[in-house]
mmCIF file of C-alpha atoms in Angstrom:
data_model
loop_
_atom_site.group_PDB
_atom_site.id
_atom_site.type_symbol
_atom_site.label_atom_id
_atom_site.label_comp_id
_atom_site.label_asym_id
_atom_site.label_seq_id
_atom_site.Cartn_x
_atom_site.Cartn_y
_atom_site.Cartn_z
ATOM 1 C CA UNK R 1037 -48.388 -32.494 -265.798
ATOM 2 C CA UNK R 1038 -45.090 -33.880 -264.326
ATOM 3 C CA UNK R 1039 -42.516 -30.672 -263.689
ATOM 4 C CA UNK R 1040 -39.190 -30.716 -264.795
ATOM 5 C CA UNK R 1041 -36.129 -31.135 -262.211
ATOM 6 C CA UNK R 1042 -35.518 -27.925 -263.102
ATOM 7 C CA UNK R 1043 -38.873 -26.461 -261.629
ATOM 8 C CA UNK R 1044 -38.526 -28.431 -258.461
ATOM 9 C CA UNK R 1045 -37.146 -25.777 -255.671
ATOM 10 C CA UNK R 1046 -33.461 -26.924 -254.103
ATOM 11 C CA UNK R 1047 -33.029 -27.010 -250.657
ATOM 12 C CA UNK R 1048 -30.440 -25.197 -251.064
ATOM 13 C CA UNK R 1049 -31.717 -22.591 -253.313
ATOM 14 C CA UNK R 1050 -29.950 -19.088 -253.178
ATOM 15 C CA UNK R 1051 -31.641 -16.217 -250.775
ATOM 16 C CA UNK R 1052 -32.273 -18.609 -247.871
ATOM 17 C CA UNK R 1053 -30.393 -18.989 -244.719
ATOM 18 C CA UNK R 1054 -28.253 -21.717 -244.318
ATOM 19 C CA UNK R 1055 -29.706 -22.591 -241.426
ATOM 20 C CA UNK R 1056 -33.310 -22.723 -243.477
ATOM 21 C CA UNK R 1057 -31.915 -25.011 -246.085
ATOM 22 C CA UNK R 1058 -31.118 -27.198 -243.510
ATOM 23 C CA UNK R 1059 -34.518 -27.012 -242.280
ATOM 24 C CA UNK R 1060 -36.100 -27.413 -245.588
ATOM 25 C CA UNK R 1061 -33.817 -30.546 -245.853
ATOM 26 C CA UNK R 1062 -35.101 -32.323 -242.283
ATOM 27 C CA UNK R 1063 -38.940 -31.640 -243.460
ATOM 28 C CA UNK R 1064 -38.213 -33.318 -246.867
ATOM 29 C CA UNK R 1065 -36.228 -36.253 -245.279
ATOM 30 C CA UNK R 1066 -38.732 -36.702 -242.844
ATOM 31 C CA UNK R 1067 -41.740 -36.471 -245.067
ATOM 32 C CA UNK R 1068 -39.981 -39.397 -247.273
ATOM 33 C CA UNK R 1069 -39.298 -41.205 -244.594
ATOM 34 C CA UNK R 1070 -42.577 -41.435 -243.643
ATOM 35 C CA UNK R 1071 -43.463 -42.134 -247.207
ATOM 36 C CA UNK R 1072 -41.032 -45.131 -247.422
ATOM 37 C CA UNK R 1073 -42.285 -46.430 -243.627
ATOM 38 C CA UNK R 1074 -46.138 -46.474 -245.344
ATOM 39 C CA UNK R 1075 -45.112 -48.407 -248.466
ATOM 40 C CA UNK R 1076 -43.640 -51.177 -246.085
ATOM 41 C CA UNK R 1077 -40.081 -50.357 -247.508
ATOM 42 C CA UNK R 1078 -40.533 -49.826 -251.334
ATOM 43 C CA UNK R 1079 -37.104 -49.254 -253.263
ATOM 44 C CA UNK R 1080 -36.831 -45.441 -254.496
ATOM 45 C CA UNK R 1081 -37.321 -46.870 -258.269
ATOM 46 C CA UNK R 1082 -40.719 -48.362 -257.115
ATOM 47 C CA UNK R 1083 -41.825 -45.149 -255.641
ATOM 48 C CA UNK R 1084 -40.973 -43.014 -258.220
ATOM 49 C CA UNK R 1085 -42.904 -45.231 -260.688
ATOM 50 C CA UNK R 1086 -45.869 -44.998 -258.123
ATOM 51 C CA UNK R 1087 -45.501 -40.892 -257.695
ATOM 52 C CA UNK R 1088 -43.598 -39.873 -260.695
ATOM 53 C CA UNK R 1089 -45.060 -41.922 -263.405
ATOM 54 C CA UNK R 1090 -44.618 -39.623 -266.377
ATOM 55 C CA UNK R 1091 -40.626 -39.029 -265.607
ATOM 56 C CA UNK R 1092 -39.939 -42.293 -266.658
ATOM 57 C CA UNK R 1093 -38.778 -42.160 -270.504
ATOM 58 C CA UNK R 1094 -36.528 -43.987 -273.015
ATOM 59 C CA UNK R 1095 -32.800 -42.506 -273.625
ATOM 60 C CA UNK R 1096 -31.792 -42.349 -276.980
ATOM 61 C CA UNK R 1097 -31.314 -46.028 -277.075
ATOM 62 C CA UNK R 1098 -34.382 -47.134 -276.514
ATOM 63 C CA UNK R 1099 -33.763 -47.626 -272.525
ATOM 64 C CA UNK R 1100 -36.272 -46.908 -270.339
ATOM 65 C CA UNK R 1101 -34.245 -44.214 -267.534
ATOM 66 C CA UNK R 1102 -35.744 -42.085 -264.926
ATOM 67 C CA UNK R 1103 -34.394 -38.904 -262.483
ATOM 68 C CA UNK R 1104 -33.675 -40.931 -259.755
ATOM 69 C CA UNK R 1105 -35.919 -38.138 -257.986
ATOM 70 C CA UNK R 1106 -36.876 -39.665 -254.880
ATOM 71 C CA UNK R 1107 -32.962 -40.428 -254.170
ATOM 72 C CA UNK R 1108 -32.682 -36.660 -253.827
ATOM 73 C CA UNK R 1109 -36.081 -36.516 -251.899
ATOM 74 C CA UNK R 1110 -34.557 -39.384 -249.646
ATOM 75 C CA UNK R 1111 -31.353 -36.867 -248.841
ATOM 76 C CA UNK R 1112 -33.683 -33.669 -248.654
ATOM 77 C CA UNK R 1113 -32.016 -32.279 -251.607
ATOM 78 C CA UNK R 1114 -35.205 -30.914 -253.147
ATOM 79 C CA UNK R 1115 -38.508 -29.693 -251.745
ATOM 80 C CA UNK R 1116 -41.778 -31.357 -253.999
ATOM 81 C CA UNK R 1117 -44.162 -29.104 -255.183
ATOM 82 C CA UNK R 1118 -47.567 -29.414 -254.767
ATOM 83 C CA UNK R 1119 -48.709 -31.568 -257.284
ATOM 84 C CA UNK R 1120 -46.586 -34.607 -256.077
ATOM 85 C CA UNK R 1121 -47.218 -33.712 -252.635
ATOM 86 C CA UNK R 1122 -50.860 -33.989 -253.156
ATOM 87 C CA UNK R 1123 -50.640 -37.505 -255.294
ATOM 88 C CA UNK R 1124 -48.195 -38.648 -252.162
ATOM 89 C CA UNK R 1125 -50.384 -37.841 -249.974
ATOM 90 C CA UNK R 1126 -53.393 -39.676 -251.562
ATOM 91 C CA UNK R 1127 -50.701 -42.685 -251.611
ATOM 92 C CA UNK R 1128 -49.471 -41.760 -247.904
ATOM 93 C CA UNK R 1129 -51.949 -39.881 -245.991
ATOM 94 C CA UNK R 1130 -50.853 -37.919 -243.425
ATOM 95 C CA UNK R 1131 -47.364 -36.897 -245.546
ATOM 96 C CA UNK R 1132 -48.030 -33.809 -245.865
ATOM 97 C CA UNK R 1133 -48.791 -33.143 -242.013
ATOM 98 C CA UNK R 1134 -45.509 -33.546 -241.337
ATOM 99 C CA UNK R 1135 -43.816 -31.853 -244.408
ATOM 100 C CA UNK R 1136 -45.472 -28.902 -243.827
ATOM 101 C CA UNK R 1137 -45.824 -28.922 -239.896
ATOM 102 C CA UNK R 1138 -45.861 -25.287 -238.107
ATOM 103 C CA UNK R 1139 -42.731 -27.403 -235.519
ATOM 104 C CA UNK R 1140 -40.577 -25.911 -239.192
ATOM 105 C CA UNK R 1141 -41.205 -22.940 -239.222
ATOM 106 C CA UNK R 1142 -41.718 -22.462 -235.193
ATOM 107 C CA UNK R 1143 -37.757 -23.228 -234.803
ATOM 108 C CA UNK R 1144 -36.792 -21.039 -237.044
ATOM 109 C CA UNK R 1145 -35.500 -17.903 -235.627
ATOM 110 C CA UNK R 1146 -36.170 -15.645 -239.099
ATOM 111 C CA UNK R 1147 -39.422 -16.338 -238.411
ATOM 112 C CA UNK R 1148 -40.967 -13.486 -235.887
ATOM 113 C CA UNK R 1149 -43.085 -14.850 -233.525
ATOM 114 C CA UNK R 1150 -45.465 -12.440 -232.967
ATOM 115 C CA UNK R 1151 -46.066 -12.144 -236.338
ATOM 116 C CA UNK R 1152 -46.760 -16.124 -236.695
ATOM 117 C CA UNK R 1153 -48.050 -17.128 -233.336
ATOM 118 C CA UNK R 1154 -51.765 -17.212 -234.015
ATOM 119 C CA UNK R 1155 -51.195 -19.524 -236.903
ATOM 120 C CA UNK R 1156 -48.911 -21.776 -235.058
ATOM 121 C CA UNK R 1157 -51.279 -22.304 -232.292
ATOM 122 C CA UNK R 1158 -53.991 -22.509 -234.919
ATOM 123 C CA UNK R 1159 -51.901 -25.666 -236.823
ATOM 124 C CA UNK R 1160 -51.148 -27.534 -233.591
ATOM 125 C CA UNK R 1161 -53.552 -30.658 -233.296
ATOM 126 C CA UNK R 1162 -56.312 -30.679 -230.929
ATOM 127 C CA UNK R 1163 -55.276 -32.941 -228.086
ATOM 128 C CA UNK R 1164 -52.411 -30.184 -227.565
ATOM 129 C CA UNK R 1165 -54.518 -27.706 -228.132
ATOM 130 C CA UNK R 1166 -56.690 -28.937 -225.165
ATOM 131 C CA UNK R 1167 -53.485 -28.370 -223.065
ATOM 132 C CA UNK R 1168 -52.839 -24.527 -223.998
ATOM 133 C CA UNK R 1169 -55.742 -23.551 -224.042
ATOM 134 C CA UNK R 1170 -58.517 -23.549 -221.100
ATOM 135 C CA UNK R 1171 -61.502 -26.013 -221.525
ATOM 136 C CA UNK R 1172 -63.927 -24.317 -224.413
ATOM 137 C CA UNK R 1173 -61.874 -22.056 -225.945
ATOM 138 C CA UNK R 1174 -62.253 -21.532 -229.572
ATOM 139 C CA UNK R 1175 -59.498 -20.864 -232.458
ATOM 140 C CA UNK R 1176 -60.521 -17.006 -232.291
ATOM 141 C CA UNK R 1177 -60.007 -16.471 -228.643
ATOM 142 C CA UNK R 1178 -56.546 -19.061 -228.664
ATOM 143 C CA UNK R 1179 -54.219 -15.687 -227.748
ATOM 144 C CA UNK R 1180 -56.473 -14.399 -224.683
ATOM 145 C CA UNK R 1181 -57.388 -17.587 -223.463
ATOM 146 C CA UNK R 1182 -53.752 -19.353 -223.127
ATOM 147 C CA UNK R 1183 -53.079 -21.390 -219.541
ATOM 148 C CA UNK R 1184 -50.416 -19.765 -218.518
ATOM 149 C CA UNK R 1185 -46.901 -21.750 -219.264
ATOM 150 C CA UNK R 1186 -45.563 -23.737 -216.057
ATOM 151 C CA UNK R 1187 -43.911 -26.204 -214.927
ATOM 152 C CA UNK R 1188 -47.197 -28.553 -214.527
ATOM 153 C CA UNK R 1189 -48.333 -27.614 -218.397
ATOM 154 C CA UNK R 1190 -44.655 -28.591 -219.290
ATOM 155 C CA UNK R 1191 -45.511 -31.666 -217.969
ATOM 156 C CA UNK R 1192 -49.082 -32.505 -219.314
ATOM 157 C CA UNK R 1193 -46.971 -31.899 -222.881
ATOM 158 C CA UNK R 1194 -44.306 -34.351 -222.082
ATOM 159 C CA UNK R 1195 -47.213 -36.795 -221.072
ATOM 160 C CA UNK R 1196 -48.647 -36.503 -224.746
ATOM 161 C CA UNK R 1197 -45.299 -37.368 -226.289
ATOM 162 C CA UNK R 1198 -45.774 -36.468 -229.603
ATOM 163 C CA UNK R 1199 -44.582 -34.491 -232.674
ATOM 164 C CA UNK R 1200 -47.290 -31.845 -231.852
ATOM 165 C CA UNK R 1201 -46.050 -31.605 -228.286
ATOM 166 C CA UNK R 1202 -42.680 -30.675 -229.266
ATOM 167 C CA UNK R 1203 -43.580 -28.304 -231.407
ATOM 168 C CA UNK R 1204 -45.661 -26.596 -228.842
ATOM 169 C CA UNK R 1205 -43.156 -26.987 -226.247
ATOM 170 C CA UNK R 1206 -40.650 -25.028 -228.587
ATOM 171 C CA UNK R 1207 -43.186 -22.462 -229.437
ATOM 172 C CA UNK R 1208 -43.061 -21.663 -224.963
ATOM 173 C CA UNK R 1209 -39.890 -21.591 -225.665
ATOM 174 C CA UNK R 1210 -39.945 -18.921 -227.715
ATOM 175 C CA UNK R 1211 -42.137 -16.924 -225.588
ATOM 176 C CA UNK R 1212 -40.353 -17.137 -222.748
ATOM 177 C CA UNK R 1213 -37.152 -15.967 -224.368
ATOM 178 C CA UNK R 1214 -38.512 -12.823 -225.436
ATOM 179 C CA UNK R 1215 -40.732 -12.020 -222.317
ATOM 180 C CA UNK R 1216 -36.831 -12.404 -220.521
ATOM 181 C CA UNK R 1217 -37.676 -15.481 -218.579
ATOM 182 C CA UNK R 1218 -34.865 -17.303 -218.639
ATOM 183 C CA UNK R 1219 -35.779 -19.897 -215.914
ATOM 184 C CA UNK R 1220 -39.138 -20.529 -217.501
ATOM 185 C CA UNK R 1221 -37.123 -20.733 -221.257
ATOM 186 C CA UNK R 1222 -34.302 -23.598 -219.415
ATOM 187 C CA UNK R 1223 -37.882 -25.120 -218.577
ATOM 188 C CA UNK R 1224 -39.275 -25.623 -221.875
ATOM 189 C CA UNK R 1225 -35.519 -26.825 -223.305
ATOM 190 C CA UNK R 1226 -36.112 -29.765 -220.470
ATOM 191 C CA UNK R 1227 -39.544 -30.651 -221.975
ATOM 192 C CA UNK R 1228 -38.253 -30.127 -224.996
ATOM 193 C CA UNK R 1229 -35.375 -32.649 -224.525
ATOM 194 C CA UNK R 1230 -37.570 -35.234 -222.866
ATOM 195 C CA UNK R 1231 -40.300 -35.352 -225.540
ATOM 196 C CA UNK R 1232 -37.641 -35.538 -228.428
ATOM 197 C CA UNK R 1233 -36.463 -38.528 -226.150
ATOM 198 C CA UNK R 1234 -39.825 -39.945 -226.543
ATOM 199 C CA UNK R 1235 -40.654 -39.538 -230.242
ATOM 200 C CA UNK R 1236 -36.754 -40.676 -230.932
ATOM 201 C CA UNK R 1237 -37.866 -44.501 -230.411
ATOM 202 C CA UNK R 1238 -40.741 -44.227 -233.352
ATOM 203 C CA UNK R 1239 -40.820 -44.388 -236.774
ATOM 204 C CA UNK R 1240 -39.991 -42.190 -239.173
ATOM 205 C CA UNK R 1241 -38.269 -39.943 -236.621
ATOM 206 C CA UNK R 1242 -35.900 -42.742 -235.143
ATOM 207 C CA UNK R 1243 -34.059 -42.782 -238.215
ATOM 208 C CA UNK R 1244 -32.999 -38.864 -238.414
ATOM 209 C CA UNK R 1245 -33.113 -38.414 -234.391
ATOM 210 C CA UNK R 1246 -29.620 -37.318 -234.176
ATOM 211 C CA UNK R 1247 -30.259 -34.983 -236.946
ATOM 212 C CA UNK R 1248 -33.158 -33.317 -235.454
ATOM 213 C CA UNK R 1249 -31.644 -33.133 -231.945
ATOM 214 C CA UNK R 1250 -28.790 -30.957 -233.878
ATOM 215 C CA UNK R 1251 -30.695 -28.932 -235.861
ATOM 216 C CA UNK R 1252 -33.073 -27.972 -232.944
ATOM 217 C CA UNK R 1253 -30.336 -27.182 -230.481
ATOM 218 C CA UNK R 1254 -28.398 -25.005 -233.694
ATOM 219 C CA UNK R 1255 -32.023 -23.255 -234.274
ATOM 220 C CA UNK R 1256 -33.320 -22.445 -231.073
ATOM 221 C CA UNK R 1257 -32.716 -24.921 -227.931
ATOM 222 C CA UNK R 1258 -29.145 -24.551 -227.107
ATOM 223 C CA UNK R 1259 -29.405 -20.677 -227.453
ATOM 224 C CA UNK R 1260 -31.215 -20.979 -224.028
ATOM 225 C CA UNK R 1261 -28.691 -20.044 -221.079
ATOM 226 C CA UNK R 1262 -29.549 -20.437 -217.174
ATOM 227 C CA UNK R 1263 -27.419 -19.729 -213.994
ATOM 228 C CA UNK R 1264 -24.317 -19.433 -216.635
ATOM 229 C CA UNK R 1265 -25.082 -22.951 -217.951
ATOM 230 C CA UNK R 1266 -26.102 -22.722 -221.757
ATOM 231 C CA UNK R 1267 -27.960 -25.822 -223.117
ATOM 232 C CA UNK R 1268 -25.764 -28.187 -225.384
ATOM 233 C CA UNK R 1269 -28.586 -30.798 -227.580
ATOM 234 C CA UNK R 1270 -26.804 -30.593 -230.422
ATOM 235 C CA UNK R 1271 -23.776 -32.384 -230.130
ATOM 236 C CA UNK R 1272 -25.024 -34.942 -227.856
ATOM 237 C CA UNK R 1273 -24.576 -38.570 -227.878
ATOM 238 C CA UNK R 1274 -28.956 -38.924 -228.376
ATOM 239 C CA UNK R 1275 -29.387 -42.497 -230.120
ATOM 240 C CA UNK R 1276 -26.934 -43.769 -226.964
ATOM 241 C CA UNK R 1277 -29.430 -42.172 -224.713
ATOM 242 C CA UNK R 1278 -32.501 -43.219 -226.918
ATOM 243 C CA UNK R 1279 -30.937 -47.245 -226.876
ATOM 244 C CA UNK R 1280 -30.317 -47.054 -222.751
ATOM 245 C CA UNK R 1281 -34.707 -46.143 -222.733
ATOM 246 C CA UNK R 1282 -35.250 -48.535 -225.156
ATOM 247 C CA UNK R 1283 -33.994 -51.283 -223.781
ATOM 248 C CA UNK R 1284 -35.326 -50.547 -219.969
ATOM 249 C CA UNK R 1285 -38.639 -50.325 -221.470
ATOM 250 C CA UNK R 1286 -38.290 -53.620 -223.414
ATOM 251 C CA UNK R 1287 -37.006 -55.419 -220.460
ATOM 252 C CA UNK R 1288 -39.931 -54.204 -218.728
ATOM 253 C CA UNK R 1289 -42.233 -55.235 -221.332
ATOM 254 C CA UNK R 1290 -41.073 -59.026 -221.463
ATOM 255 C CA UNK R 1291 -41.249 -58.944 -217.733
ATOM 256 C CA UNK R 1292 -45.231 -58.211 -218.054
ATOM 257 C CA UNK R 1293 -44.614 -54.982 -216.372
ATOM 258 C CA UNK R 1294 -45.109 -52.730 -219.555
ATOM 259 C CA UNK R 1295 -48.482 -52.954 -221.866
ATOM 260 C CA UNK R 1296 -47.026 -52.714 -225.435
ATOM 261 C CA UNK R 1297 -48.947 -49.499 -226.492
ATOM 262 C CA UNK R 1298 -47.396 -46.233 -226.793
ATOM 263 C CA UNK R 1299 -48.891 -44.143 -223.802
ATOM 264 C CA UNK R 1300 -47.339 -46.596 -221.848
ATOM 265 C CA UNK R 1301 -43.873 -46.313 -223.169
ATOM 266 C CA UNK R 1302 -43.999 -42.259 -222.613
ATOM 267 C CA UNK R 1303 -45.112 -43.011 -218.882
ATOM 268 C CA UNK R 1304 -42.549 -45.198 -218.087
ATOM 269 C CA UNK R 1305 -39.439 -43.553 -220.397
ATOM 270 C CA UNK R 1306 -40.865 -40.092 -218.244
ATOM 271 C CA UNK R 1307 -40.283 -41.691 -215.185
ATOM 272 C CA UNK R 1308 -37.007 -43.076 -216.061
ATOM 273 C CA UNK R 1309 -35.951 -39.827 -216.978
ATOM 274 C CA UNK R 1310 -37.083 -37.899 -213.938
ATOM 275 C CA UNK R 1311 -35.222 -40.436 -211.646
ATOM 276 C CA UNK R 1312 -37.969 -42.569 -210.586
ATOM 277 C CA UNK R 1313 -36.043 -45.223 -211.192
ATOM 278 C CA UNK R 1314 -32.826 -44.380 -209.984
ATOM 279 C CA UNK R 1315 -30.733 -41.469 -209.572
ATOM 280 C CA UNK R 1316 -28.332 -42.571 -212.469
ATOM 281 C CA UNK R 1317 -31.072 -42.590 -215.063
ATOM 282 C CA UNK R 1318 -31.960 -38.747 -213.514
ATOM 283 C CA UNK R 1319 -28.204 -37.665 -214.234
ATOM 284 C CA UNK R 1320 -27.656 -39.861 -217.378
ATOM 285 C CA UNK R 1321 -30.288 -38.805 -219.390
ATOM 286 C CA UNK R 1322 -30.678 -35.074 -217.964
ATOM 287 C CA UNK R 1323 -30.840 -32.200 -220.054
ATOM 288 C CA UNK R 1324 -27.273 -31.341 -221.778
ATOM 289 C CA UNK R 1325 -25.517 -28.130 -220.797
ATOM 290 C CA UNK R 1326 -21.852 -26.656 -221.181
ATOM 291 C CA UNK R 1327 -20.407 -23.846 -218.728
ATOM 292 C CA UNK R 1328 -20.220 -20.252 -220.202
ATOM 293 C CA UNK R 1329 -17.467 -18.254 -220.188
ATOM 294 C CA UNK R 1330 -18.846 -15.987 -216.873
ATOM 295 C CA UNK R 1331 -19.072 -19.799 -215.467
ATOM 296 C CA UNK R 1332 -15.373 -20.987 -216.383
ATOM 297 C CA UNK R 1333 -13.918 -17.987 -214.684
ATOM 298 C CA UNK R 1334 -15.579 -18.318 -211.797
ATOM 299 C CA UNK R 1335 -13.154 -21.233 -209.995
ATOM 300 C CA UNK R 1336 -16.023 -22.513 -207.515
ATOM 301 C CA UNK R 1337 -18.919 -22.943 -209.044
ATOM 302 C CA UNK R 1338 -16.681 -23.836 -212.338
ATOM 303 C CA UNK R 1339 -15.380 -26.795 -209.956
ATOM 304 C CA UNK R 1340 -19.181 -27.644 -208.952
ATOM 305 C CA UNK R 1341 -20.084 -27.816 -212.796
ATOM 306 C CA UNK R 1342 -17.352 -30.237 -213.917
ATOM 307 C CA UNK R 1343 -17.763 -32.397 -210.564
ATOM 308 C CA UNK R 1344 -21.570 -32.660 -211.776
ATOM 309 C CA UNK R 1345 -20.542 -33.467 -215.184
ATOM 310 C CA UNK R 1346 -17.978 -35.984 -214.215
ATOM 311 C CA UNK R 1347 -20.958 -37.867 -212.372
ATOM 312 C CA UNK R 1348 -23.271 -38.118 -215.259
ATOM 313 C CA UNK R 1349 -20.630 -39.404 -217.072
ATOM 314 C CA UNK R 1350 -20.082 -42.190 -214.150
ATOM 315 C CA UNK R 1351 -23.755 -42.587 -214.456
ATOM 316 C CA UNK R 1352 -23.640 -43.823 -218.211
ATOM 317 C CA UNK R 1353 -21.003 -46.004 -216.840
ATOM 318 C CA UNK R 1354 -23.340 -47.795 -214.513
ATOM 319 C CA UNK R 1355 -26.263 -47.885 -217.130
ATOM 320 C CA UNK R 1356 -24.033 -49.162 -220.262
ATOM 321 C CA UNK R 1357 -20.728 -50.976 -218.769
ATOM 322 C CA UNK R 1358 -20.918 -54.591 -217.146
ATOM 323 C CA UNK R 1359 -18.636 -53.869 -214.900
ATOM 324 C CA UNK R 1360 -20.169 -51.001 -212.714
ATOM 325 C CA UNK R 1361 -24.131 -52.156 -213.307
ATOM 326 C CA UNK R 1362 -22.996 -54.487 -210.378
ATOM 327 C CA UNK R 1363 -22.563 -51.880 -208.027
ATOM 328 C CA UNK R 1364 -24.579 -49.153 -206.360
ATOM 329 C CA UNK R 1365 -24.928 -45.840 -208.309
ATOM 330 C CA UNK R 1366 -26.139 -44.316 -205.311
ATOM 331 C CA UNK R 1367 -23.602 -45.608 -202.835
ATOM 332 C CA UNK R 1368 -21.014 -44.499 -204.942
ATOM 333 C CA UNK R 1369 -21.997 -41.027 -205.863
ATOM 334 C CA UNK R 1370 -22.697 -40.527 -201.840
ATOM 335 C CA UNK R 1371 -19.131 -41.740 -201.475
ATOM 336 C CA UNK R 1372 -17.763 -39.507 -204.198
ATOM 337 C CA UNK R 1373 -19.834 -36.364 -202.635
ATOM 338 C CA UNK R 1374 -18.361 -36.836 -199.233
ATOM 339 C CA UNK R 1375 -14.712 -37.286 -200.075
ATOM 340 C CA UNK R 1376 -12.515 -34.046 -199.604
ATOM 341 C CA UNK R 1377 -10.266 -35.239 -202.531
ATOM 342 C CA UNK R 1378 -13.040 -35.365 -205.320
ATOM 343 C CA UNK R 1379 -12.105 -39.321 -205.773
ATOM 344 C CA UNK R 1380 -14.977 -41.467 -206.817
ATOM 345 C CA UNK R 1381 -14.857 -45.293 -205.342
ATOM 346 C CA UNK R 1382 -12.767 -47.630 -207.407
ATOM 347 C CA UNK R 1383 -14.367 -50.963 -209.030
ATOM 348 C CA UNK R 1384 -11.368 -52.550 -206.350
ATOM 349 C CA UNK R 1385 -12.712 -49.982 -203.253
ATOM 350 C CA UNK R 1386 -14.633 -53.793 -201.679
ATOM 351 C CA UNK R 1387 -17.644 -55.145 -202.549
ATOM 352 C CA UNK R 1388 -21.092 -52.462 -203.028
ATOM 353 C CA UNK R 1389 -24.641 -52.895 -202.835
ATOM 354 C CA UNK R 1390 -26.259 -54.720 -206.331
ATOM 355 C CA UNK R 1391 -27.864 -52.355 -208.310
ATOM 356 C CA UNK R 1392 -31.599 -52.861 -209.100
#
């Protein structure tokens, strides 16, 4: 049996949160996405005929008409119920993974953690299990046998690069907020910003990336505050920063440098962004962060934070505009560092050192 439209639940169906509508609304969009991505780009109509055979009918004059259902699944405005999640993912497999991954509920804050936590770990897949948890462990010792969260775990998730990862890099998160480590918390919002970088360049995520990087940072990420710097994802410019990876690692690749598979791509985009590669990659595509107000009235270090935001801005310059890529990054920002004045070299200041 086909339900009605008027059984299917609304994402924005009273006695939820905003902010949980707008989750419910990602998952969908996401989940058809995917859908769309594994039919090789089948028009709504030819989807719904597929899926929703039995809401096709004739009108009153004799026209065959339909809901236009998978419109609204394409915005998000309606979560599917089972029974066309099932036949989708028969059609689709591995749909429903992603429409019901534990990454939704894990950023929402309504959700309590130590309430959930078990079954979160429990739903993450196994190769990021492996990284949690020490070698052996099973799923009914996954809470007393953790590795303990550090910097060098962060880093073994940003290596897998995947939808798992960030969900497990989120759930740290989350446990380092309310164990009061706010270091360790600014830790995971790095990892977490460097493996949404990652994932941002594949299907179906490329295509609501901006989306995701805002509803992340309203949920959970840019509630994380260090050294009166507060973490600002959500507003930031991430398909510019997802085109400047791109096209390093495609250079790369046509160059012979870069195998075309996708463990490749996260090594090199991770060394990009940790500066391998040159210190205007490190500042241009650096975790986001605005100054509190404890920061802004604090003259000094207020002055430090806007001189250090005025140079990754310079550094985009010298990734994206013609006209700087022909000078030296490096040189320049040494320059700008040394002068009492604050003035950073002019494109007229003589001739610099070629950027590689």
């Amino acid at each position: 049996m086909i339900l009605s439209d008027a059984c299917e639940k609304s994402t924005s169906e009273r006695g939820r949160s905003p902010l949980r509508q707008r989750i419910d609304q990602q998952r969908v969009q996401l989940w058809f996405q995917w859908i769309q991505l594994r039919s090789r780009g089948a028009t709504y109509y030819a989807l719904e005929k597929q899926l929703i055979g039995d809401g096709f009918g004739r009108n009153a004059d004799g026209v065959l008409s339909h809901r236009h259902r998978m419109a609204r699944y394409a915005q998000g405005k309606h979560v599917p119920r089972s029974a066309l999640i099932e036949r989708a993912e028969l059609a689709f497999p591995r749909s429903r993974a992603l429409l019901e991954h534990v990454y939704w509920d894990i950023i929402d804050p309504e959700k309590d953690l130590m309430t959930h936590r078990p079954r979160w770990l429990a739903g993450l897949g196994p190769e990021t299990q492996r990284v949690l948890h020490r070698s052996g462990s099973r799923p009914s010792e996954f809470m007393v046998d953790r590795e303990k969260t550090s910097r060098r775990l962060l880093r073994r998730l940003e290596q897998l690069g995947s939808f798992e990862a960030l969900a497990a890099t989120a759930l740290l998160l989350r446990e380092a907020r309310v164990e009061g480590l706010e270091l360790l918390a600014y830790q995971c919002a790095q990892s977490f910003w460097s493996i949404l970088l990652l994932i941002g360049s594949t299907a179906p995520f490329i295509n609501l990336l901006p989306a995701m990087a805002a509803l992340a940072g309203d949920a959970l990420i840019d509630h994380v505050q260090f050294d009166d710097e507060r973490v600002a994802i959500a507003t930031a410019p991430v398909l510019l920063y997802e085109r400047i990876l791109r096209h390093h690692c495609l250079a790369r690749e046509d160059r012979g440098l870069l195998d075309p598979h996708w463990h490749s791509w996260v090594r090199y985009r991770l060394k990009l962004m940790h500066g391998d590669y040159g210190f205007d990659l490190l500042f241009a595509l650096r975790l986001p962060t605005r100054a509190t107000e404890t920061l802004r009235v604090d003259p000094a270090r207020y002055l430090a934070f806007q001189r250090d935001a005025f140079v990754r801005w310079k550094a985009l310059d010298y990734i994206t505009q013609a006209e700087w890529a022909k000078r030296s990054f490096m040189d320049d920002w040494v320059a700008y560092m040394g002068d009492p004045e604050g003035r950073w070299p002019e494109l007229s200041d003589g001739p610099a050192q070629l950027a590689e």
